[in-house]
Amino acid sequence: EKEGFACFMEKEIFEQPESIARTLSGRLDLEYATGKLGGLNMTSRELLAVKRIKIVAAGTSWHAGLVGAYLIETLARIPASAELSSELRYRNSVVEPDTIYFAVTQSGETADTLYAMRELKRKGARVLGICNVVGSTIARESDGGVYTHAGPEIAVASTKAFTSQLAVFYVFALLMARMRDMSVSAGQRFVKELQGIPEKVREVLKQRDHIQALAKKYYKARDFLFLGRGLEYPVALEGALKLKEISYIHAEGYSAGEIKHGPIALVNEETPSVFLVPRDYLREKVISNMKEIKARKGPIIALCTEGDAEVAAIADDIIPVPAVDELFYPFILIIPLQLFAYFCALELGRDVDQPRNLAKSVTVE
Ligand code: M6R
């Protein structure tokens, strides 16, 4: 039940410190500084032979896959990419023997992802599942995989399933990296940082009232841009999707580096941009993208690391988040975006848990 929250989405947003901890539970080994994912049904030798990783998914799960691919390639030095299942299914994709696939899905019943998986399996691919619903069709038909253990997700808009999918990818990337490039000490730092994420998420959730006030200030806008780069690019896509789904406000997620190639034409006094600009190696680049928007009088809400005075000076409003290692910001930055979408929907009197035209699991093509 809703346990005192106004709706399931709110409850599920606030559950994330616990749901992420559940996903990680028993899967991190501090002594050997690695991840443990027995359900993959693959020996270390088989994992070592993997040359490429491809991820298929839809919607929010695809966004988690984009983060996962980036992380795996960065840490484990294995080429990795994420593709929409609805696209992969109908193209004649090449399956190579040393490639493994992940089908990522909360429900485990999404038709596009299921049929993509069946197509891949027919071609001889090894397809692993990252599923939340135990015993779901994709979980049953996959060659192995990982349950996210986020607990039941009732609201149509996916929130805790997303952060749990991220957590699985962080564990998997660690496991693969430690078999290749990553030292024990770097691995231990990574494990500690990952174990600390639930607590950081709890801290971010304390900004509830501040984010609600921002929603009250901005919810009348007709269009929003959500902008980030690197690992924060998929987070921008996810923030835009959340706002669209439940508030019906038009929002576009873009790479901040891409705005000058078209979307900047949309910017005026009435089109706010939400920037993801944590302290990472792309911060300077994103700051210059913020200045481009500012020069065109676009209002800016910036999600930045606490104490970042330079960003605060450019933005109209900021949502400060605690500092984490730069690879871990997706966990921390998606939380304010979920809350922002939720509070905008509330202001507009929308049915948050059951938005129009949408179903929790999309079992038709
Ligand atoms: O159950 P799945 O993760 O396979 O669902 C995929 C998408 O349908 C889903 O993420 C959808 O985009 C959500 N409504 C997003 O909030």
XYZ file of C-alpha atoms and ligand atoms in Angstrom:
381
model
C 0.000 0.000 0.000
C 0.918 3.660 -0.217
C 2.176 3.923 3.364
C 1.162 7.524 3.882
C 2.324 8.802 0.500
C -0.116 10.528 -1.848
C 0.479 8.002 -4.617
C 2.624 5.028 -5.557
C 5.046 7.076 -7.606
C 5.902 9.251 -4.615
C 6.296 6.199 -2.405
C 8.527 4.498 -4.958
C 10.726 7.582 -5.355
C 11.247 7.722 -1.599
C 11.939 3.996 -1.357
C 15.084 4.236 -3.443
C 17.661 4.179 -0.651
C 16.267 0.780 0.357
C 15.627 -0.563 -3.142
C 19.153 0.250 -4.339
C 20.591 -1.356 -1.209
C 18.528 -4.478 -1.933
C 19.867 -4.665 -5.473
C 23.425 -4.468 -4.174
C 22.921 -6.810 -1.268
C 25.214 -9.861 -1.417
C 26.641 -8.767 -4.756
C 29.725 -6.851 -3.695
C 32.900 -8.402 -2.419
C 35.094 -5.823 -0.696
C 38.036 -8.147 -0.072
C 38.463 -9.147 -3.707
C 36.981 -5.800 -4.788
C 34.632 -7.289 -7.310
C 31.006 -8.039 -8.124
C 29.203 -11.356 -7.681
C 26.409 -12.193 -10.113
C 25.883 -15.949 -10.014
C 22.672 -15.759 -12.009
C 24.579 -14.870 -15.162
C 25.310 -18.598 -15.480
C 28.722 -17.802 -16.933
C 32.126 -18.922 -15.721
C 34.935 -16.414 -15.281
C 36.593 -17.893 -18.332
C 33.479 -17.314 -20.412
C 33.165 -13.755 -19.120
C 36.786 -13.110 -19.980
C 36.159 -14.213 -23.576
C 33.387 -11.640 -24.084
C 34.412 -9.118 -26.746
C 31.294 -6.985 -27.030
C 28.191 -6.193 -25.003
C 24.877 -5.135 -26.457
C 21.903 -4.010 -24.462
C 18.308 -4.003 -25.678
C 15.419 -2.340 -23.881
C 12.612 0.198 -24.137
C 11.797 3.488 -22.407
C 13.333 3.976 -18.994
C 15.070 0.600 -19.148
C 16.789 1.729 -22.341
C 18.019 4.840 -20.541
C 19.504 2.613 -17.823
C 21.081 0.567 -20.611
C 22.698 3.673 -22.103
C 24.313 4.447 -18.750
C 25.326 0.786 -18.441
C 26.964 0.704 -21.871
C 28.942 3.872 -21.168
C 30.129 2.532 -17.839
C 31.088 -0.937 -19.105
C 33.081 0.505 -21.971
C 34.812 3.061 -19.731
C 35.701 0.673 -16.933
C 36.054 -2.730 -18.538
C 37.319 -1.515 -21.931
C 34.796 -3.725 -23.754
C 32.836 -2.111 -26.596
C 29.254 -1.746 -25.380
C 26.107 -0.177 -26.761
C 22.396 0.047 -26.007
C 19.661 -0.143 -28.600
C 15.896 0.176 -28.582
C 14.312 -3.251 -28.702
C 11.623 -2.011 -31.103
C 14.379 -1.100 -33.548
C 16.621 -4.099 -33.126
C 13.763 -6.481 -33.679
C 13.110 -5.422 -37.237
C 16.581 -4.937 -38.544
C 18.785 -7.709 -39.712
C 21.341 -7.302 -36.943
C 24.580 -9.261 -36.931
C 25.091 -11.627 -34.009
C 28.717 -12.442 -33.297
C 29.714 -15.398 -31.167
C 31.711 -13.479 -28.569
C 28.991 -10.893 -27.937
C 26.609 -11.088 -25.006
C 23.272 -9.334 -24.883
C 21.317 -7.926 -21.976
C 17.556 -7.512 -22.188
C 16.699 -4.904 -19.559
C 13.124 -4.734 -18.335
C 11.226 -3.916 -15.187
C 8.143 -5.955 -16.025
C 9.821 -8.732 -17.981
C 6.783 -8.675 -20.269
C 7.461 -5.812 -22.698
C 6.599 -7.187 -26.138
C 9.252 -5.258 -28.047
C 12.003 -6.472 -25.737
C 10.683 -10.031 -25.625
C 10.513 -10.332 -29.407
C 13.941 -8.739 -29.809
C 15.289 -11.319 -27.373
C 13.639 -14.197 -29.250
C 15.025 -12.926 -32.559
C 18.526 -12.755 -31.060
C 18.238 -16.191 -29.547
C 17.115 -17.653 -32.857
C 20.353 -16.324 -34.290
C 22.302 -18.103 -31.577
C 22.982 -15.182 -29.251
C 23.395 -15.520 -25.516
C 20.804 -13.171 -24.000
C 20.870 -12.363 -20.309
C 18.004 -10.649 -18.530
C 18.019 -7.748 -16.102
C 14.471 -8.028 -14.783
C 12.544 -6.846 -11.789
C 9.542 -9.147 -11.887
C 10.549 -12.616 -10.753
C 9.364 -15.407 -13.027
C 8.341 -12.997 -15.828
C 8.486 -14.177 -19.434
C 11.819 -12.491 -20.237
C 13.346 -13.782 -17.000
C 12.223 -17.309 -17.887
C 13.332 -17.252 -21.506
C 16.737 -15.636 -20.972
C 19.950 -17.654 -20.736
C 20.599 -16.272 -17.278
C 20.570 -12.881 -15.698
C 20.119 -10.702 -12.694
C 17.035 -9.776 -10.744
C 16.959 -6.160 -9.673
C 14.997 -6.844 -6.454
C 13.601 -3.307 -6.446
C 10.294 -4.660 -5.130
C 6.920 -4.203 -6.843
C 6.705 -1.050 -8.920
C 3.079 0.024 -9.277
C 3.215 3.539 -10.763
C 3.311 3.582 -14.560
C 6.301 5.936 -14.467
C 9.356 3.888 -13.620
C 11.565 5.255 -10.844
C 13.043 2.748 -8.414
C 13.337 0.131 -11.161
C 15.627 2.551 -13.017
C 18.053 3.102 -10.134
C 18.113 -0.640 -9.453
C 18.913 -1.359 -13.094
C 21.741 1.145 -12.802
C 22.989 -0.645 -9.680
C 23.120 -3.955 -11.568
C 25.165 -2.376 -14.340
C 27.597 -0.873 -11.813
C 28.141 -4.295 -10.258
C 28.538 -5.938 -13.660
C 30.960 -3.258 -14.913
C 33.035 -3.728 -11.756
C 33.103 -7.493 -12.254
C 34.215 -7.176 -15.863
C 36.703 -4.406 -15.114
C 38.361 -6.347 -12.321
C 38.946 -9.268 -14.704
C 40.753 -6.885 -17.019
C 42.165 -3.441 -16.211
C 41.075 -2.414 -12.741
C 43.422 -2.740 -9.751
C 42.353 -4.082 -6.354
C 42.608 -0.641 -4.772
C 40.594 1.027 -7.527
C 38.058 -1.785 -7.203
C 37.812 -1.258 -3.447
C 37.222 2.447 -3.913
C 34.494 1.628 -6.411
C 32.818 -0.868 -4.060
C 32.833 1.640 -1.196
C 31.418 4.396 -3.362
C 28.652 2.093 -4.611
C 27.810 0.981 -1.090
C 27.531 4.634 -0.085
C 25.001 5.489 -2.812
C 21.807 4.669 -0.844
C 22.870 7.170 1.840
C 23.585 9.879 -0.741
C 20.206 9.250 -2.356
C 18.617 9.702 1.079
C 20.346 13.077 1.361
C 19.055 14.186 -2.037
C 15.503 13.211 -1.087
C 15.664 15.819 1.690
C 15.397 18.450 -1.030
C 11.758 17.508 -1.510
C 10.347 20.897 -0.446
C 12.851 22.899 -2.465
C 12.037 20.866 -5.584
C 8.311 21.257 -4.971
C 8.801 25.036 -4.788
C 10.648 24.937 -8.116
C 7.829 22.897 -9.667
C 5.356 25.563 -8.494
C 7.514 28.196 -10.146
C 7.962 26.423 -13.481
C 5.026 24.079 -14.116
C 3.242 26.515 -16.431
C 5.995 26.299 -19.047
C 4.865 24.587 -22.237
C 8.237 23.159 -23.186
C 11.354 22.082 -21.323
C 14.827 21.054 -22.405
C 16.797 18.553 -20.308
C 20.502 18.705 -21.032
C 23.512 16.677 -19.948
C 26.634 15.133 -21.407
C 28.493 11.858 -20.998
C 26.885 9.704 -18.327
C 24.400 12.496 -17.681
C 23.043 12.457 -21.226
C 20.845 9.380 -20.635
C 19.808 10.919 -17.309
C 18.609 13.979 -19.238
C 16.607 11.699 -21.541
C 15.081 10.020 -18.509
C 14.236 13.335 -16.824
C 12.442 14.496 -19.964
C 10.550 11.210 -20.269
C 9.371 11.418 -16.657
C 8.045 14.951 -17.142
C 6.269 14.082 -20.412
C 4.670 10.924 -19.109
C 3.034 12.206 -15.984
C 2.599 15.962 -16.439
C 2.022 15.992 -20.249
C 4.385 18.956 -20.516
C 6.458 18.749 -23.660
C 10.064 18.016 -22.782
C 13.088 17.027 -24.818
C 16.231 15.404 -23.555
C 19.357 16.267 -25.482
C 23.055 16.031 -25.175
C 24.100 19.528 -24.115
C 26.754 19.403 -26.835
C 24.083 18.934 -29.465
C 21.923 22.010 -28.766
C 23.824 24.232 -31.167
C 22.939 21.767 -33.929
C 19.255 22.640 -33.765
C 17.372 22.683 -30.478
C 18.794 26.025 -29.367
C 16.341 27.547 -31.856
C 13.604 26.687 -29.333
C 15.122 28.739 -26.546
C 13.424 31.925 -25.369
C 12.295 33.476 -22.059
C 9.537 30.907 -21.760
C 11.458 27.707 -22.393
C 13.349 26.525 -19.328
C 16.400 24.286 -19.603
C 17.267 21.801 -16.893
C 21.034 21.281 -16.871
C 22.892 18.363 -15.334
C 26.248 19.823 -14.439
C 28.013 17.880 -11.701
C 31.713 18.178 -10.968
C 33.008 15.792 -13.597
C 35.383 15.966 -16.539
C 32.708 17.562 -18.737
C 31.702 20.316 -16.308
C 33.506 23.124 -18.165
C 31.897 22.072 -21.438
C 28.420 22.020 -19.911
C 29.009 25.416 -18.318
C 29.734 26.870 -21.733
C 26.520 25.261 -23.026
C 24.678 26.952 -20.124
C 26.110 30.289 -21.185
C 24.812 29.745 -24.714
C 21.293 29.300 -23.320
C 21.670 32.266 -20.959
C 22.709 34.513 -23.854
C 19.343 33.683 -25.459
C 17.465 34.505 -22.252
C 16.480 30.913 -21.532
C 15.678 30.246 -17.848
C 18.051 27.671 -16.314
C 17.591 25.177 -13.513
C 20.959 23.574 -12.799
C 21.576 20.368 -10.894
C 25.117 20.798 -9.618
C 27.469 19.630 -6.912
C 27.066 21.386 -3.568
C 29.179 24.508 -3.292
C 29.545 25.068 -7.040
C 29.392 28.860 -7.008
C 30.264 29.207 -10.681
C 27.220 27.224 -11.794
C 25.008 28.954 -9.216
C 26.022 32.338 -10.644
C 24.832 31.435 -14.138
C 21.659 29.501 -13.313
C 18.333 31.050 -12.263
C 17.781 28.209 -9.823
C 19.923 25.368 -8.609
C 19.365 21.979 -7.022
C 22.619 21.181 -5.220
C 23.507 17.511 -4.737
C 26.212 15.899 -2.586
C 29.571 15.165 -4.192
C 30.234 11.599 -5.341
C 32.885 10.041 -7.554
C 32.184 11.326 -11.060
C 31.019 7.952 -12.377
C 28.208 7.793 -9.834
C 26.242 10.976 -10.531
C 23.458 9.268 -12.524
C 22.099 7.813 -9.242
C 22.175 11.177 -7.555
C 20.918 13.357 -10.394
C 17.913 11.330 -11.474
C 16.263 11.732 -8.058
C 15.558 15.505 -8.323
C 14.279 14.976 -11.875
C 11.819 12.312 -10.713
C 10.635 14.639 -7.944
C 10.399 17.609 -10.282
C 8.209 15.650 -12.733
C 6.072 14.409 -9.866
C 5.467 17.852 -8.379
C 4.741 19.422 -11.778
C 2.144 16.691 -12.409
C 0.656 17.364 -8.984
C 0.354 21.110 -9.700
C -1.433 20.284 -12.941
C -3.817 17.903 -11.206
C -2.752 14.880 -13.246
C -3.369 11.261 -12.382
C 0.242 10.563 -11.450
C 0.074 6.781 -11.105
C -2.104 6.174 -14.169
C -1.215 8.723 -16.850
C -3.461 8.805 -19.903
C -2.713 6.496 -22.835
C -0.090 4.486 -20.937
C 0.046 1.021 -19.398
C 2.484 -0.307 -16.833
C 3.688 -3.037 -19.089
C 3.381 -2.700 -22.805
C 2.571 -6.206 -23.977
C 1.538 -5.167 -27.476
C 3.789 -3.916 -30.212
O 8.877 -3.130 -18.129
P 9.920 -2.469 -19.003
O 11.072 -1.968 -18.237
O 10.358 -3.371 -20.131
O 9.187 -1.252 -19.667
C 9.815 -0.468 -20.643
C 9.057 0.819 -20.874
O 7.764 0.540 -21.347
C 8.967 1.643 -19.602
O 10.211 1.937 -19.063
C 8.216 2.964 -19.863
O 8.986 3.790 -20.693
C 7.898 3.617 -18.519
N 6.537 4.051 -18.479
C 8.821 4.754 -18.195
O 8.467 5.423 -17.042
